[in-house]
Amino acid sequence: MPIRGLIVHGGAGRWEARRLERAKPVLIRAVERGIEAFNENGDVVSACEEAVKVLEDSALFNAGTGSTLNIFGEVEMDASIMRGWDLEAGAVAAVRRIKNPISLARKVMEETDHVMLVGEGAERFARALGFQEYDPITPERLEKYRKYMQKLKEEGIDALPVRWKRLGELMKKYPHYFHGTVGCVAVDDAGKIVSASSTGGVFLKLEGRVGDTPQIGSGIYATEFAGASATGIGEGIARVVLSKRICDAVERGISIGEAVRMGIDYLTERVGLDAGVIALDVEGNVAHHSNTGTMPVAYYSNGKMGVEQG
Ligand code: ASP
């Protein structure tokens, strides 16, 4: 068997039905590309990276091309990747002009002594390594941003900075802005686990805001027992260190399905913000759970392919 398990998600949120239908084949393609990449070079890190790249390159998701815009109408993306067998990890935060932040996160893991690079420093590092300048802003995102700014003006709210305590309210009012981060977790036939995630963050975030995605332990985590990758409002995910919580539960003997449910229930109870997570164990059993109603996922698990709405 080439790879035991690989699962990807397209973001937890309240998806419009049409967009959800368009997302599913892209998620399946991401799983297939991950498996192909593994077959090409037997490397589970490449499997995760390539699966995430398919999702970053699709404007349907809030990662890479088509990332959501911050309060000033700019893109600032975060991404991370982690190996379970030796706990090596790499992350980038608040990068703007990069096509595939997940590939840059991998370079941080494999070619530096650090775990995370941010902003201009991360971009300078990218250029030195040959990453081309790339504008990930799509006309669709720009249009939504302009419409929202117009609405703010018309309603007389010209104070641009959104206070974070109002994020929950804002999400209920404009749910379509808040979905779409992508993630992947994979395990090969030797039991090597890799977790990865990539995002444009949350709409109207303050400039410089960094969410859970590049925070190792919160947005992603991987051990010899399990791997997890989260999505949702990063402030909630970070406050409960969601991904590590799930991996630790599996290490204590809890099943992967139960571990994701317990993790999301704990987050919901303690911080009450939207969140979802995908995970798998060393045997290739996959699991996913969210408190948002929808989180499209596709997976391969011990010979079977699947796609679900979450
Ligand atoms: N977790 C991401 C963040 O807070 C957003 C998302 O998952 O949609 O940056």
mmCIF file of C-alpha atoms and ligand atoms in Angstrom:
data_model
loop_
_atom_site.group_PDB
_atom_site.id
_atom_site.type_symbol
_atom_site.label_atom_id
_atom_site.label_comp_id
_atom_site.label_asym_id
_atom_site.label_seq_id
_atom_site.Cartn_x
_atom_site.Cartn_y
_atom_site.Cartn_z
ATOM 1 C CA MET A 1 0.000 0.000 0.000
ATOM 2 C CA PRO A 2 1.520 3.350 -0.982
ATOM 3 C CA ILE A 3 0.124 5.611 1.705
ATOM 4 C CA ARG A 4 -2.156 4.715 4.608
ATOM 5 C CA GLY A 5 -4.176 7.840 4.892
ATOM 6 C CA LEU A 6 -4.467 11.413 3.689
ATOM 7 C CA ILE A 7 -7.234 13.877 4.509
ATOM 8 C CA VAL A 8 -7.784 17.459 3.360
ATOM 9 C CA HIS A 9 -10.344 20.120 4.248
ATOM 10 C CA GLY A 10 -11.548 23.287 2.566
ATOM 11 C CA GLY A 11 -12.399 25.304 5.670
ATOM 12 C CA ALA A 12 -15.033 25.277 8.389
ATOM 13 C CA GLY A 13 -17.862 27.730 7.960
ATOM 14 C CA ARG A 14 -21.286 28.223 6.507
ATOM 15 C CA TRP A 15 -20.804 27.328 2.870
ATOM 16 C CA GLU A 16 -23.205 28.375 0.103
ATOM 17 C CA ALA A 17 -24.528 25.192 -1.610
ATOM 18 C CA ARG A 18 -23.176 26.089 -5.064
ATOM 19 C CA ARG A 19 -19.709 26.884 -3.844
ATOM 20 C CA LEU A 20 -19.651 23.674 -1.820
ATOM 21 C CA GLU A 21 -20.420 21.593 -4.902
ATOM 22 C CA ARG A 22 -17.596 23.308 -6.785
ATOM 23 C CA ALA A 23 -15.200 22.694 -3.893
ATOM 24 C CA LYS A 24 -15.672 18.915 -3.665
ATOM 25 C CA PRO A 25 -13.918 17.897 -6.916
ATOM 26 C CA VAL A 26 -10.997 20.187 -6.054
ATOM 27 C CA LEU A 27 -10.673 18.510 -2.648
ATOM 28 C CA ILE A 28 -10.694 15.072 -4.319
ATOM 29 C CA ARG A 29 -8.052 16.309 -6.772
ATOM 30 C CA ALA A 30 -5.935 17.461 -3.814
ATOM 31 C CA VAL A 31 -6.081 13.961 -2.273
ATOM 32 C CA GLU A 32 -5.168 12.383 -5.612
ATOM 33 C CA ARG A 33 -2.293 14.813 -6.122
ATOM 34 C CA GLY A 34 -1.000 14.053 -2.605
ATOM 35 C CA ILE A 35 -1.020 10.319 -3.337
ATOM 36 C CA GLU A 36 0.642 10.889 -6.719
ATOM 37 C CA ALA A 37 3.367 12.993 -5.111
ATOM 38 C CA PHE A 38 3.973 10.241 -2.579
ATOM 39 C CA ASN A 39 4.200 7.646 -5.323
ATOM 40 C CA GLU A 40 6.664 9.828 -7.242
ATOM 41 C CA ASN A 41 9.218 10.091 -4.421
ATOM 42 C CA GLY A 42 8.003 8.151 -1.372
ATOM 43 C CA ASP A 43 7.921 11.278 0.735
ATOM 44 C CA VAL A 44 4.911 12.047 2.944
ATOM 45 C CA VAL A 45 6.014 15.696 3.392
ATOM 46 C CA SER A 46 5.699 16.145 -0.385
ATOM 47 C CA ALA A 47 2.320 14.392 -0.282
ATOM 48 C CA CYS A 48 0.998 16.991 2.184
ATOM 49 C CA GLU A 49 2.676 19.944 0.469
ATOM 50 C CA GLU A 50 1.360 19.023 -2.986
ATOM 51 C CA ALA A 51 -2.179 18.388 -1.685
ATOM 52 C CA VAL A 52 -2.214 21.807 0.001
ATOM 53 C CA LYS A 53 -0.804 23.468 -3.148
ATOM 54 C CA VAL A 54 -3.793 22.239 -5.189
ATOM 55 C CA LEU A 55 -6.075 23.985 -2.678
ATOM 56 C CA GLU A 56 -3.913 27.125 -2.466
ATOM 57 C CA ASP A 57 -4.012 27.403 -6.265
ATOM 58 C CA SER A 58 -7.817 27.179 -6.388
ATOM 59 C CA ALA A 59 -9.505 30.546 -5.836
ATOM 60 C CA LEU A 60 -12.395 28.723 -4.117
ATOM 61 C CA PHE A 61 -10.525 28.530 -0.834
ATOM 62 C CA ASN A 62 -9.134 31.077 1.569
ATOM 63 C CA ALA A 63 -5.472 30.171 1.085
ATOM 64 C CA GLY A 64 -2.891 31.209 -1.502
ATOM 65 C CA THR A 65 -4.704 32.567 -4.583
ATOM 66 C CA GLY A 66 -8.078 33.938 -3.450
ATOM 67 C CA SER A 67 -7.047 34.524 0.168
ATOM 68 C CA THR A 68 -9.341 36.784 2.155
ATOM 69 C CA LEU A 69 -8.426 40.439 2.616
ATOM 70 C CA ASN A 70 -7.440 42.238 5.768
ATOM 71 C CA ILE A 71 -8.838 45.521 7.019
ATOM 72 C CA PHE A 72 -6.759 47.463 4.465
ATOM 73 C CA GLY A 73 -7.768 45.259 1.526
ATOM 74 C CA GLU A 74 -4.486 43.380 1.466
ATOM 75 C CA VAL A 75 -3.641 39.697 1.688
ATOM 76 C CA GLU A 76 -1.531 38.383 4.560
ATOM 77 C CA MET A 77 -1.182 34.603 4.509
ATOM 78 C CA ASP A 78 -0.084 32.071 7.125
ATOM 79 C CA ALA A 79 0.987 28.445 6.619
ATOM 80 C CA SER A 80 2.686 25.635 8.492
ATOM 81 C CA ILE A 81 3.871 22.060 8.176
ATOM 82 C CA MET A 82 5.072 19.524 10.759
ATOM 83 C CA ARG A 83 6.629 16.054 10.800
ATOM 84 C CA GLY A 84 5.360 13.714 13.506
ATOM 85 C CA TRP A 85 8.368 11.423 13.754
ATOM 86 C CA ASP A 86 10.975 14.024 14.788
ATOM 87 C CA LEU A 87 8.754 17.025 15.667
ATOM 88 C CA GLU A 88 10.419 19.241 13.035
ATOM 89 C CA ALA A 89 8.130 22.088 11.990
ATOM 90 C CA GLY A 90 8.139 25.170 9.773
ATOM 91 C CA ALA A 91 5.751 28.095 9.477
ATOM 92 C CA VAL A 92 5.336 31.472 7.824
ATOM 93 C CA ALA A 93 3.030 34.271 8.905
ATOM 94 C CA ALA A 94 1.698 37.458 7.313
ATOM 95 C CA VAL A 95 3.344 36.860 3.922
ATOM 96 C CA ARG A 96 1.895 38.832 1.020
ATOM 97 C CA ARG A 97 3.375 38.173 -2.407
ATOM 98 C CA ILE A 98 3.918 34.420 -2.487
ATOM 99 C CA LYS A 99 2.035 31.877 -4.597
ATOM 100 C CA ASN A 100 2.379 28.879 -2.285
ATOM 101 C CA PRO A 101 2.990 29.745 1.383
ATOM 102 C CA ILE A 102 2.973 26.018 2.261
ATOM 103 C CA SER A 103 6.135 25.518 0.171
ATOM 104 C CA LEU A 104 7.809 28.402 1.991
ATOM 105 C CA ALA A 105 6.808 26.872 5.354
ATOM 106 C CA ARG A 106 8.447 23.630 4.222
ATOM 107 C CA LYS A 107 11.659 25.521 3.391
ATOM 108 C CA VAL A 108 11.650 27.068 6.875
ATOM 109 C CA MET A 109 11.364 23.559 8.340
ATOM 110 C CA GLU A 110 14.014 21.966 6.138
ATOM 111 C CA GLU A 111 16.515 24.755 5.507
ATOM 112 C CA THR A 112 16.598 26.977 8.585
ATOM 113 C CA ASP A 113 17.220 26.605 12.302
ATOM 114 C CA HIS A 114 13.885 28.293 13.003
ATOM 115 C CA VAL A 115 10.250 27.313 13.273
ATOM 116 C CA MET A 116 8.608 30.512 12.000
ATOM 117 C CA LEU A 117 9.432 33.469 9.757
ATOM 118 C CA VAL A 118 7.065 36.419 9.383
ATOM 119 C CA GLY A 119 6.263 39.277 7.019
ATOM 120 C CA GLU A 120 9.051 40.961 5.086
ATOM 121 C CA GLY A 121 11.740 38.695 6.526
ATOM 122 C CA ALA A 122 9.876 35.638 5.309
ATOM 123 C CA GLU A 123 9.427 37.210 1.872
ATOM 124 C CA ARG A 124 13.097 38.148 1.572
ATOM 125 C CA PHE A 125 13.964 34.552 2.471
ATOM 126 C CA ALA A 126 11.519 33.366 -0.213
ATOM 127 C CA ARG A 127 13.093 35.552 -2.907
ATOM 128 C CA ALA A 128 16.572 34.341 -1.967
ATOM 129 C CA LEU A 129 15.352 30.791 -2.516
ATOM 130 C CA GLY A 130 13.859 31.666 -5.900
ATOM 131 C CA PHE A 131 10.164 32.081 -5.040
ATOM 132 C CA GLN A 132 8.715 34.509 -7.613
ATOM 133 C CA GLU A 133 6.701 37.635 -6.762
ATOM 134 C CA TYR A 134 3.016 36.724 -7.010
ATOM 135 C CA ASP A 135 -0.188 38.653 -6.325
ATOM 136 C CA PRO A 136 -2.732 36.309 -4.687
ATOM 137 C CA ILE A 137 -5.592 38.861 -4.669
ATOM 138 C CA THR A 138 -8.514 37.818 -6.875
ATOM 139 C CA PRO A 139 -11.115 40.227 -8.353
ATOM 140 C CA GLU A 140 -13.844 38.348 -6.460
ATOM 141 C CA ARG A 141 -12.242 39.005 -3.065
ATOM 142 C CA LEU A 142 -11.588 42.621 -3.983
ATOM 143 C CA GLU A 143 -15.220 43.091 -5.011
ATOM 144 C CA LYS A 144 -16.465 41.659 -1.700
ATOM 145 C CA TYR A 145 -14.092 43.885 0.206
ATOM 146 C CA ARG A 146 -15.221 46.993 -1.697
ATOM 147 C CA LYS A 147 -18.873 46.144 -1.173
ATOM 148 C CA TYR A 148 -18.305 45.663 2.508
ATOM 149 C CA MET A 149 -16.435 48.933 2.830
ATOM 150 C CA GLN A 150 -19.269 50.688 0.978
ATOM 151 C CA LYS A 151 -21.730 49.165 3.419
ATOM 152 C CA LEU A 152 -19.703 50.408 6.354
ATOM 153 C CA LYS A 153 -19.824 53.900 4.882
ATOM 154 C CA GLU A 154 -23.536 53.812 4.170
ATOM 155 C CA GLU A 155 -24.322 52.573 7.637
ATOM 156 C CA GLY A 156 -22.178 55.298 9.087
ATOM 157 C CA ILE A 157 -19.626 53.017 10.678
ATOM 158 C CA ASP A 158 -16.424 54.535 9.441
ATOM 159 C CA ALA A 159 -14.259 53.140 12.197
ATOM 160 C CA LEU A 160 -12.376 50.593 10.142
ATOM 161 C CA PRO A 161 -10.641 48.520 12.813
ATOM 162 C CA VAL A 162 -12.974 45.702 13.788
ATOM 163 C CA ARG A 163 -12.748 44.974 17.477
ATOM 164 C CA TRP A 164 -12.121 41.316 17.994
ATOM 165 C CA LYS A 165 -14.837 40.961 20.575
ATOM 166 C CA ARG A 166 -17.246 41.697 17.737
ATOM 167 C CA LEU A 167 -15.919 38.998 15.449
ATOM 168 C CA GLY A 168 -18.608 36.490 16.447
ATOM 169 C CA GLU A 169 -21.362 39.000 15.649
ATOM 170 C CA LEU A 170 -19.693 39.895 12.376
ATOM 171 C CA MET A 171 -19.485 36.248 11.390
ATOM 172 C CA LYS A 172 -23.185 35.694 11.957
ATOM 173 C CA LYS A 173 -23.982 38.744 9.859
ATOM 174 C CA TYR A 174 -21.567 38.011 6.976
ATOM 175 C CA PRO A 175 -20.940 34.244 7.186
ATOM 176 C CA HIS A 176 -19.824 33.851 3.558
ATOM 177 C CA TYR A 177 -16.660 35.810 4.294
ATOM 178 C CA PHE A 178 -15.421 33.386 6.858
ATOM 179 C CA HIS A 179 -14.784 30.027 5.230
ATOM 180 C CA GLY A 180 -12.040 28.514 3.245
ATOM 181 C CA THR A 181 -8.720 27.819 4.958
ATOM 182 C CA VAL A 182 -7.165 24.568 3.752
ATOM 183 C CA GLY A 183 -5.347 21.761 5.518
ATOM 184 C CA CYS A 184 -3.941 18.278 5.047
ATOM 185 C CA VAL A 185 -2.791 15.426 7.265
ATOM 186 C CA ALA A 186 -1.151 12.288 5.855
ATOM 187 C CA VAL A 187 0.493 9.095 7.086
ATOM 188 C CA ASP A 188 2.625 6.762 5.000
ATOM 189 C CA ASP A 189 2.991 2.995 5.199
ATOM 190 C CA ALA A 190 5.885 3.340 7.661
ATOM 191 C CA GLY A 191 3.644 5.306 10.044
ATOM 192 C CA LYS A 192 5.250 8.698 9.351
ATOM 193 C CA ILE A 193 2.695 11.458 9.923
ATOM 194 C CA VAL A 194 2.731 14.997 8.479
ATOM 195 C CA SER A 195 0.256 17.829 9.154
ATOM 196 C CA ALA A 196 -0.073 21.037 7.125
ATOM 197 C CA SER A 197 -2.270 24.119 6.883
ATOM 198 C CA SER A 198 -2.517 27.308 4.826
ATOM 199 C CA THR A 199 -4.784 30.343 5.130
ATOM 200 C CA GLY A 200 -5.482 33.929 4.253
ATOM 201 C CA GLY A 201 -6.752 34.356 7.827
ATOM 202 C CA VAL A 202 -10.068 35.989 8.650
ATOM 203 C CA PHE A 203 -11.770 38.766 6.694
ATOM 204 C CA LEU A 204 -11.108 42.290 7.972
ATOM 205 C CA LYS A 205 -8.422 41.156 10.373
ATOM 206 C CA LEU A 206 -6.113 43.888 11.546
ATOM 207 C CA GLU A 207 -2.880 44.271 9.649
ATOM 208 C CA GLY A 208 -0.242 42.066 11.237
ATOM 209 C CA ARG A 209 -2.742 39.708 12.859
ATOM 210 C CA VAL A 210 -1.519 36.114 12.958
ATOM 211 C CA GLY A 211 -4.050 33.330 13.515
ATOM 212 C CA ASP A 212 -3.735 29.759 14.689
ATOM 213 C CA THR A 213 -2.531 28.358 11.350
ATOM 214 C CA PRO A 214 1.233 28.936 11.762
ATOM 215 C CA GLN A 215 1.156 28.383 15.542
ATOM 216 C CA ILE A 216 2.517 24.879 16.035
ATOM 217 C CA GLY A 217 0.214 23.033 18.438
ATOM 218 C CA SER A 218 -2.812 25.187 17.632
ATOM 219 C CA GLY A 219 -3.291 25.203 13.833
ATOM 220 C CA ILE A 220 -1.400 21.956 13.285
ATOM 221 C CA TYR A 221 0.406 19.265 15.236
ATOM 222 C CA ALA A 222 1.876 15.864 14.449
ATOM 223 C CA THR A 223 3.356 13.119 16.610
ATOM 224 C CA GLU A 224 4.164 9.427 16.172
ATOM 225 C CA PHE A 225 0.561 8.707 17.153
ATOM 226 C CA ALA A 226 -1.589 11.247 15.301
ATOM 227 C CA GLY A 227 -1.728 14.427 13.240
ATOM 228 C CA ALA A 228 -4.292 17.239 13.218
ATOM 229 C CA SER A 229 -4.980 20.404 11.212
ATOM 230 C CA ALA A 230 -7.533 23.001 12.332
ATOM 231 C CA THR A 231 -9.711 25.680 10.750
ATOM 232 C CA GLY A 232 -12.054 28.349 12.068
ATOM 233 C CA ILE A 233 -11.515 31.459 14.116
ATOM 234 C CA GLY A 234 -7.849 31.251 15.009
ATOM 235 C CA GLU A 235 -8.162 33.118 18.282
ATOM 236 C CA GLY A 236 -10.355 30.308 19.694
ATOM 237 C CA ILE A 237 -8.190 27.517 18.275
ATOM 238 C CA ALA A 238 -5.018 29.081 19.695
ATOM 239 C CA ARG A 239 -6.516 29.593 23.134
ATOM 240 C CA VAL A 240 -7.163 25.853 23.550
ATOM 241 C CA VAL A 241 -4.091 24.709 21.527
ATOM 242 C CA LEU A 242 -6.510 22.487 19.629
ATOM 243 C CA SER A 243 -4.311 20.322 17.385
ATOM 244 C CA LYS A 244 -1.900 19.256 20.123
ATOM 245 C CA ARG A 245 -4.822 18.542 22.433
ATOM 246 C CA ILE A 246 -6.154 16.054 19.860
ATOM 247 C CA CYS A 247 -2.769 14.367 19.292
ATOM 248 C CA ASP A 248 -2.238 14.063 23.053
ATOM 249 C CA ALA A 249 -5.659 12.441 23.481
ATOM 250 C CA VAL A 250 -4.770 9.807 20.862
ATOM 251 C CA GLU A 251 -1.453 9.176 22.626
ATOM 252 C CA ARG A 252 -3.451 8.494 25.805
ATOM 253 C CA GLY A 253 -5.392 5.760 23.955
ATOM 254 C CA ILE A 254 -8.473 7.690 22.825
ATOM 255 C CA SER A 255 -9.696 6.891 19.295
ATOM 256 C CA ILE A 256 -9.137 9.490 16.585
ATOM 257 C CA GLY A 257 -12.911 9.961 16.115
ATOM 258 C CA GLU A 258 -13.472 10.547 19.795
ATOM 259 C CA ALA A 259 -10.406 12.799 20.068
ATOM 260 C CA VAL A 260 -11.641 15.241 17.393
ATOM 261 C CA ARG A 261 -15.101 15.371 18.966
ATOM 262 C CA MET A 262 -13.675 15.980 22.435
ATOM 263 C CA GLY A 263 -11.358 18.699 21.106
ATOM 264 C CA ILE A 264 -14.097 20.630 19.303
ATOM 265 C CA ASP A 265 -16.544 20.206 22.221
ATOM 266 C CA TYR A 266 -13.948 21.569 24.628
ATOM 267 C CA LEU A 267 -13.274 24.579 22.375
ATOM 268 C CA THR A 268 -16.993 25.229 21.912
ATOM 269 C CA GLU A 269 -17.612 25.095 25.638
ATOM 270 C CA ARG A 270 -14.593 27.157 26.693
ATOM 271 C CA VAL A 271 -14.329 29.847 23.999
ATOM 272 C CA GLY A 272 -17.469 29.380 21.899
ATOM 273 C CA LEU A 273 -15.963 30.344 18.548
ATOM 274 C CA ASP A 274 -16.283 28.541 15.195
ATOM 275 C CA ALA A 275 -13.820 25.718 14.598
ATOM 276 C CA GLY A 276 -13.253 22.479 12.748
ATOM 277 C CA VAL A 277 -10.451 19.954 12.543
ATOM 278 C CA ILE A 278 -9.233 17.039 10.423
ATOM 279 C CA ALA A 279 -7.026 14.352 11.930
ATOM 280 C CA LEU A 280 -5.689 10.856 11.441
ATOM 281 C CA ASP A 281 -3.912 8.220 13.478
ATOM 282 C CA VAL A 282 -0.857 6.124 12.657
ATOM 283 C CA GLU A 283 -3.033 3.325 11.270
ATOM 284 C CA GLY A 284 -4.488 5.660 8.635
ATOM 285 C CA ASN A 285 -7.910 6.078 10.272
ATOM 286 C CA VAL A 286 -9.196 9.562 9.432
ATOM 287 C CA ALA A 287 -11.629 11.780 11.332
ATOM 288 C CA HIS A 288 -13.098 15.258 11.116
ATOM 289 C CA HIS A 289 -15.461 17.374 13.175
ATOM 290 C CA SER A 290 -16.627 20.985 13.295
ATOM 291 C CA ASN A 291 -19.087 23.113 15.217
ATOM 292 C CA THR A 292 -20.016 25.163 12.135
ATOM 293 C CA GLY A 293 -22.337 22.806 10.288
ATOM 294 C CA THR A 294 -20.152 22.544 7.191
ATOM 295 C CA MET A 295 -16.505 21.735 6.564
ATOM 296 C CA PRO A 296 -15.938 19.947 3.245
ATOM 297 C CA VAL A 297 -13.334 17.192 3.407
ATOM 298 C CA ALA A 298 -11.926 14.550 1.084
ATOM 299 C CA TYR A 299 -9.791 11.629 2.143
ATOM 300 C CA TYR A 300 -8.078 8.392 1.366
ATOM 301 C CA SER A 301 -8.009 5.867 4.181
ATOM 302 C CA ASN A 302 -6.649 2.333 3.912
ATOM 303 C CA GLY A 303 -7.726 1.827 0.316
ATOM 304 C CA LYS A 304 -10.934 3.887 0.366
ATOM 305 C CA MET A 305 -11.598 7.360 -1.044
ATOM 306 C CA GLY A 306 -14.320 9.584 0.355
ATOM 307 C CA VAL A 307 -15.721 13.097 0.221
ATOM 308 C CA GLU A 308 -17.998 14.574 2.898
ATOM 309 C CA GLN A 309 -19.469 17.922 3.847
ATOM 310 C CA GLY A 310 -18.368 17.690 7.461
HETATM 311 N N1 ASP B 1 -7.988 29.535 11.189
HETATM 312 C C1 ASP B 1 -7.796 30.607 10.235
HETATM 313 C C2 ASP B 1 -7.347 31.830 10.979
HETATM 314 O O1 ASP B 1 -7.898 32.163 12.020
HETATM 315 C C3 ASP B 1 -9.007 30.936 9.425
HETATM 316 C C4 ASP B 1 -9.798 29.784 8.868
HETATM 317 O O2 ASP B 1 -9.602 28.638 9.265
HETATM 318 O O3 ASP B 1 -10.672 30.022 8.001
HETATM 319 O O4 ASP B 1 -6.482 32.524 10.493
#
